[in-house]
């Protein structure tokens, strides 16, 4: 009987730790300040091909409330904004043409 109880405790610890990690990841995506982990939650669909953001752009964090996204190809900017708005509708974005970058406010 004691072995069954120990096995149940170990199983529940494993399950709880998986739930805790999932919860931590979801909390990282809740943007109160600029956190690079928030950029991991989406893929960019450019003309039918999926890209990770870091493959097609450089992301900078100038302060605690902003992201600066520099697309490697200027035409990718609208695709990046579209992909970013799905998981983070709270973001406001604008394209700054002179610097060819996307300015996103969390």
mmCIF file with all atom_site columns, C-alpha atoms in Angstrom:
data_model
loop_
_atom_site.group_PDB
_atom_site.id
_atom_site.type_symbol
_atom_site.label_atom_id
_atom_site.label_alt_id
_atom_site.label_comp_id
_atom_site.label_asym_id
_atom_site.label_entity_id
_atom_site.label_seq_id
_atom_site.pdbx_PDB_ins_code
_atom_site.Cartn_x
_atom_site.Cartn_y
_atom_site.Cartn_z
_atom_site.occupancy
_atom_site.B_iso_or_equiv
_atom_site.pdbx_formal_charge
_atom_site.auth_seq_id
_atom_site.auth_comp_id
_atom_site.auth_asym_id
_atom_site.auth_atom_id
_atom_site.pdbx_PDB_model_num
ATOM 1   C CA . UNK A 1 1   ? 0.000  0.000  0.000   1.00 0.00 ? 1   UNK A CA 1
ATOM 2   C CA . UNK A 1 2   ? 2.802  2.403  0.900   1.00 0.00 ? 2   UNK A CA 1
ATOM 3   C CA . UNK A 1 3   ? 4.491  1.916  -2.512  1.00 0.00 ? 3   UNK A CA 1
ATOM 4   C CA . UNK A 1 4   ? 1.243  2.831  -4.303  1.00 0.00 ? 4   UNK A CA 1
ATOM 5   C CA . UNK A 1 5   ? 0.989  6.046  -2.298  1.00 0.00 ? 5   UNK A CA 1
ATOM 6   C CA . UNK A 1 6   ? 4.602  6.971  -3.106  1.00 0.00 ? 6   UNK A CA 1
ATOM 7   C CA . UNK A 1 7   ? 3.996  6.253  -6.808  1.00 0.00 ? 7   UNK A CA 1
ATOM 8   C CA . UNK A 1 8   ? 0.872  8.429  -6.786  1.00 0.00 ? 8   UNK A CA 1
ATOM 9   C CA . UNK A 1 9   ? 2.775  11.273 -5.127  1.00 0.00 ? 9   UNK A CA 1
ATOM 10  C CA . UNK A 1 10  ? 5.559  11.066 -7.734  1.00 0.00 ? 10  UNK A CA 1
ATOM 11  C CA . UNK A 1 11  ? 3.046  10.985 -10.576 1.00 0.00 ? 11  UNK A CA 1
ATOM 12  C CA . UNK A 1 12  ? 1.182  14.018 -9.252  1.00 0.00 ? 12  UNK A CA 1
ATOM 13  C CA . UNK A 1 13  ? 4.462  15.936 -8.759  1.00 0.00 ? 13  UNK A CA 1
ATOM 14  C CA . UNK A 1 14  ? 5.322  15.332 -12.413 1.00 0.00 ? 14  UNK A CA 1
ATOM 15  C CA . UNK A 1 15  ? 1.868  16.410 -13.526 1.00 0.00 ? 15  UNK A CA 1
ATOM 16  C CA . UNK A 1 16  ? 1.901  19.531 -11.349 1.00 0.00 ? 16  UNK A CA 1
ATOM 17  C CA . UNK A 1 17  ? 5.315  20.545 -12.583 1.00 0.00 ? 17  UNK A CA 1
ATOM 18  C CA . UNK A 1 18  ? 4.140  20.290 -16.204 1.00 0.00 ? 18  UNK A CA 1
ATOM 19  C CA . UNK A 1 19  ? 1.130  22.468 -15.359 1.00 0.00 ? 19  UNK A CA 1
ATOM 20  C CA . UNK A 1 20  ? 3.358  24.950 -13.519 1.00 0.00 ? 20  UNK A CA 1
ATOM 21  C CA . UNK A 1 21  ? 5.678  25.289 -16.518 1.00 0.00 ? 21  UNK A CA 1
ATOM 22  C CA . UNK A 1 22  ? 2.707  25.789 -18.851 1.00 0.00 ? 22  UNK A CA 1
ATOM 23  C CA . UNK A 1 23  ? 1.343  28.447 -16.504 1.00 0.00 ? 23  UNK A CA 1
ATOM 24  C CA . UNK A 1 24  ? 4.724  30.227 -16.364 1.00 0.00 ? 24  UNK A CA 1
ATOM 25  C CA . UNK A 1 25  ? 4.926  30.292 -20.176 1.00 0.00 ? 25  UNK A CA 1
ATOM 26  C CA . UNK A 1 26  ? 1.408  31.731 -20.415 1.00 0.00 ? 26  UNK A CA 1
ATOM 27  C CA . UNK A 1 27  ? 2.272  34.402 -17.860 1.00 0.00 ? 27  UNK A CA 1
ATOM 28  C CA . UNK A 1 28  ? 5.387  35.349 -19.869 1.00 0.00 ? 28  UNK A CA 1
ATOM 29  C CA . UNK A 1 29  ? 3.079  36.047 -22.815 1.00 0.00 ? 29  UNK A CA 1
ATOM 30  C CA . UNK A 1 30  ? 1.012  38.428 -20.711 1.00 0.00 ? 30  UNK A CA 1
ATOM 31  C CA . UNK A 1 31  ? 2.809  41.632 -21.602 1.00 0.00 ? 31  UNK A CA 1
ATOM 32  C CA . UNK A 1 32  ? 3.180  44.054 -18.741 1.00 0.00 ? 32  UNK A CA 1
ATOM 33  C CA . UNK A 1 33  ? 6.671  45.006 -19.839 1.00 0.00 ? 33  UNK A CA 1
ATOM 34  C CA . UNK A 1 34  ? 8.678  44.195 -22.954 1.00 0.00 ? 34  UNK A CA 1
ATOM 35  C CA . UNK A 1 35  ? 9.756  40.593 -22.643 1.00 0.00 ? 35  UNK A CA 1
ATOM 36  C CA . UNK A 1 36  ? 11.539 38.749 -25.458 1.00 0.00 ? 36  UNK A CA 1
ATOM 37  C CA . UNK A 1 37  ? 9.596  35.577 -24.609 1.00 0.00 ? 37  UNK A CA 1
ATOM 38  C CA . UNK A 1 38  ? 6.422  37.240 -25.928 1.00 0.00 ? 38  UNK A CA 1
ATOM 39  C CA . UNK A 1 39  ? 7.910  37.143 -29.428 1.00 0.00 ? 39  UNK A CA 1
ATOM 40  C CA . UNK A 1 40  ? 8.262  33.343 -29.296 1.00 0.00 ? 40  UNK A CA 1
ATOM 41  C CA . UNK A 1 41  ? 4.538  32.703 -29.391 1.00 0.00 ? 41  UNK A CA 1
ATOM 42  C CA . UNK A 1 42  ? 3.919  33.295 -33.081 1.00 0.00 ? 42  UNK A CA 1
ATOM 43  C CA . UNK A 1 43  ? 5.078  32.294 -36.546 1.00 0.00 ? 43  UNK A CA 1
ATOM 44  C CA . UNK A 1 44  ? 5.054  34.696 -39.480 1.00 0.00 ? 44  UNK A CA 1
ATOM 45  C CA . UNK A 1 45  ? 3.243  33.508 -42.610 1.00 0.00 ? 45  UNK A CA 1
ATOM 46  C CA . UNK A 1 46  ? 4.910  35.166 -45.612 1.00 0.00 ? 46  UNK A CA 1
ATOM 47  C CA . UNK A 1 47  ? 3.313  34.149 -48.885 1.00 0.00 ? 47  UNK A CA 1
ATOM 48  C CA . UNK A 1 48  ? 2.415  30.678 -47.648 1.00 0.00 ? 48  UNK A CA 1
ATOM 49  C CA . UNK A 1 49  ? 5.709  29.896 -45.893 1.00 0.00 ? 49  UNK A CA 1
ATOM 50  C CA . UNK A 1 50  ? 6.014  29.952 -42.078 1.00 0.00 ? 50  UNK A CA 1
ATOM 51  C CA . UNK A 1 51  ? 8.997  31.686 -40.489 1.00 0.00 ? 51  UNK A CA 1
ATOM 52  C CA . UNK A 1 52  ? 10.152 32.216 -36.932 1.00 0.00 ? 52  UNK A CA 1
ATOM 53  C CA . UNK A 1 53  ? 10.415 35.919 -36.208 1.00 0.00 ? 53  UNK A CA 1
ATOM 54  C CA . UNK A 1 54  ? 14.148 35.695 -35.539 1.00 0.00 ? 54  UNK A CA 1
ATOM 55  C CA . UNK A 1 55  ? 14.692 34.253 -39.047 1.00 0.00 ? 55  UNK A CA 1
ATOM 56  C CA . UNK A 1 56  ? 13.226 37.279 -40.835 1.00 0.00 ? 56  UNK A CA 1
ATOM 57  C CA . UNK A 1 57  ? 13.739 40.160 -38.403 1.00 0.00 ? 57  UNK A CA 1
ATOM 58  C CA . UNK A 1 58  ? 15.842 41.572 -35.609 1.00 0.00 ? 58  UNK A CA 1
ATOM 59  C CA . UNK A 1 59  ? 14.035 42.525 -32.405 1.00 0.00 ? 59  UNK A CA 1
ATOM 60  C CA . UNK A 1 60  ? 15.348 45.221 -30.082 1.00 0.00 ? 60  UNK A CA 1
ATOM 61  C CA . UNK A 1 61  ? 14.047 46.306 -26.675 1.00 0.00 ? 61  UNK A CA 1
ATOM 62  C CA . UNK A 1 62  ? 14.734 50.041 -26.324 1.00 0.00 ? 62  UNK A CA 1
ATOM 63  C CA . UNK A 1 63  ? 12.881 50.289 -23.005 1.00 0.00 ? 63  UNK A CA 1
ATOM 64  C CA . UNK A 1 64  ? 10.367 48.437 -20.813 1.00 0.00 ? 64  UNK A CA 1
ATOM 65  C CA . UNK A 1 65  ? 7.342  49.361 -22.939 1.00 0.00 ? 65  UNK A CA 1
ATOM 66  C CA . UNK A 1 66  ? 8.493  49.023 -26.573 1.00 0.00 ? 66  UNK A CA 1
ATOM 67  C CA . UNK A 1 67  ? 9.797  46.562 -29.139 1.00 0.00 ? 67  UNK A CA 1
ATOM 68  C CA . UNK A 1 68  ? 11.614 47.623 -32.289 1.00 0.00 ? 68  UNK A CA 1
ATOM 69  C CA . UNK A 1 69  ? 11.412 45.066 -35.058 1.00 0.00 ? 69  UNK A CA 1
ATOM 70  C CA . UNK A 1 70  ? 13.742 45.418 -38.034 1.00 0.00 ? 70  UNK A CA 1
ATOM 71  C CA . UNK A 1 71  ? 12.610 43.149 -40.914 1.00 0.00 ? 71  UNK A CA 1
ATOM 72  C CA . UNK A 1 72  ? 15.445 41.769 -43.036 1.00 0.00 ? 72  UNK A CA 1
ATOM 73  C CA . UNK A 1 73  ? 13.251 42.342 -46.095 1.00 0.00 ? 73  UNK A CA 1
ATOM 74  C CA . UNK A 1 74  ? 11.108 45.482 -46.027 1.00 0.00 ? 74  UNK A CA 1
ATOM 75  C CA . UNK A 1 75  ? 8.126  43.712 -47.658 1.00 0.00 ? 75  UNK A CA 1
ATOM 76  C CA . UNK A 1 76  ? 7.819  41.373 -44.632 1.00 0.00 ? 76  UNK A CA 1
ATOM 77  C CA . UNK A 1 77  ? 6.649  44.202 -42.313 1.00 0.00 ? 77  UNK A CA 1
ATOM 78  C CA . UNK A 1 78  ? 2.869  43.788 -42.924 1.00 0.00 ? 78  UNK A CA 1
ATOM 79  C CA . UNK A 1 79  ? 3.159  40.012 -42.475 1.00 0.00 ? 79  UNK A CA 1
ATOM 80  C CA . UNK A 1 80  ? 4.995  40.474 -39.178 1.00 0.00 ? 80  UNK A CA 1
ATOM 81  C CA . UNK A 1 81  ? 2.360  42.881 -37.867 1.00 0.00 ? 81  UNK A CA 1
ATOM 82  C CA . UNK A 1 82  ? -0.452 40.523 -38.888 1.00 0.00 ? 82  UNK A CA 1
ATOM 83  C CA . UNK A 1 83  ? 1.241  37.586 -37.130 1.00 0.00 ? 83  UNK A CA 1
ATOM 84  C CA . UNK A 1 84  ? 1.985  39.652 -34.005 1.00 0.00 ? 84  UNK A CA 1
ATOM 85  C CA . UNK A 1 85  ? -1.580 40.942 -33.591 1.00 0.00 ? 85  UNK A CA 1
ATOM 86  C CA . UNK A 1 86  ? -3.146 37.460 -33.392 1.00 0.00 ? 86  UNK A CA 1
ATOM 87  C CA . UNK A 1 87  ? -1.547 36.383 -30.064 1.00 0.00 ? 87  UNK A CA 1
ATOM 88  C CA . UNK A 1 88  ? -1.120 39.961 -28.780 1.00 0.00 ? 88  UNK A CA 1
ATOM 89  C CA . UNK A 1 89  ? -4.099 42.139 -29.759 1.00 0.00 ? 89  UNK A CA 1
ATOM 90  C CA . UNK A 1 90  ? -3.107 44.559 -27.001 1.00 0.00 ? 90  UNK A CA 1
ATOM 91  C CA . UNK A 1 91  ? -0.050 45.665 -29.009 1.00 0.00 ? 91  UNK A CA 1
ATOM 92  C CA . UNK A 1 92  ? -0.230 48.887 -30.971 1.00 0.00 ? 92  UNK A CA 1
ATOM 93  C CA . UNK A 1 93  ? 2.019  49.021 -34.002 1.00 0.00 ? 93  UNK A CA 1
ATOM 94  C CA . UNK A 1 94  ? 3.222  51.471 -36.561 1.00 0.00 ? 94  UNK A CA 1
ATOM 95  C CA . UNK A 1 95  ? 5.636  51.233 -39.453 1.00 0.00 ? 95  UNK A CA 1
ATOM 96  C CA . UNK A 1 96  ? 8.349  53.873 -39.467 1.00 0.00 ? 96  UNK A CA 1
ATOM 97  C CA . UNK A 1 97  ? 9.338  54.135 -43.128 1.00 0.00 ? 97  UNK A CA 1
ATOM 98  C CA . UNK A 1 98  ? 12.469 56.230 -42.743 1.00 0.00 ? 98  UNK A CA 1
ATOM 99  C CA . UNK A 1 99  ? 14.137 53.647 -40.530 1.00 0.00 ? 99  UNK A CA 1
ATOM 100 C CA . UNK A 1 100 ? 12.385 50.660 -42.136 1.00 0.00 ? 100 UNK A CA 1
ATOM 101 C CA . UNK A 1 101 ? 11.362 49.251 -38.774 1.00 0.00 ? 101 UNK A CA 1
ATOM 102 C CA . UNK A 1 102 ? 8.191  48.296 -36.966 1.00 0.00 ? 102 UNK A CA 1
ATOM 103 C CA . UNK A 1 103 ? 7.553  50.107 -33.705 1.00 0.00 ? 103 UNK A CA 1
ATOM 104 C CA . UNK A 1 104 ? 5.371  48.110 -31.367 1.00 0.00 ? 104 UNK A CA 1
ATOM 105 C CA . UNK A 1 105 ? 4.063  49.309 -28.019 1.00 0.00 ? 105 UNK A CA 1
ATOM 106 C CA . UNK A 1 106 ? 3.116  46.660 -25.484 1.00 0.00 ? 106 UNK A CA 1
#
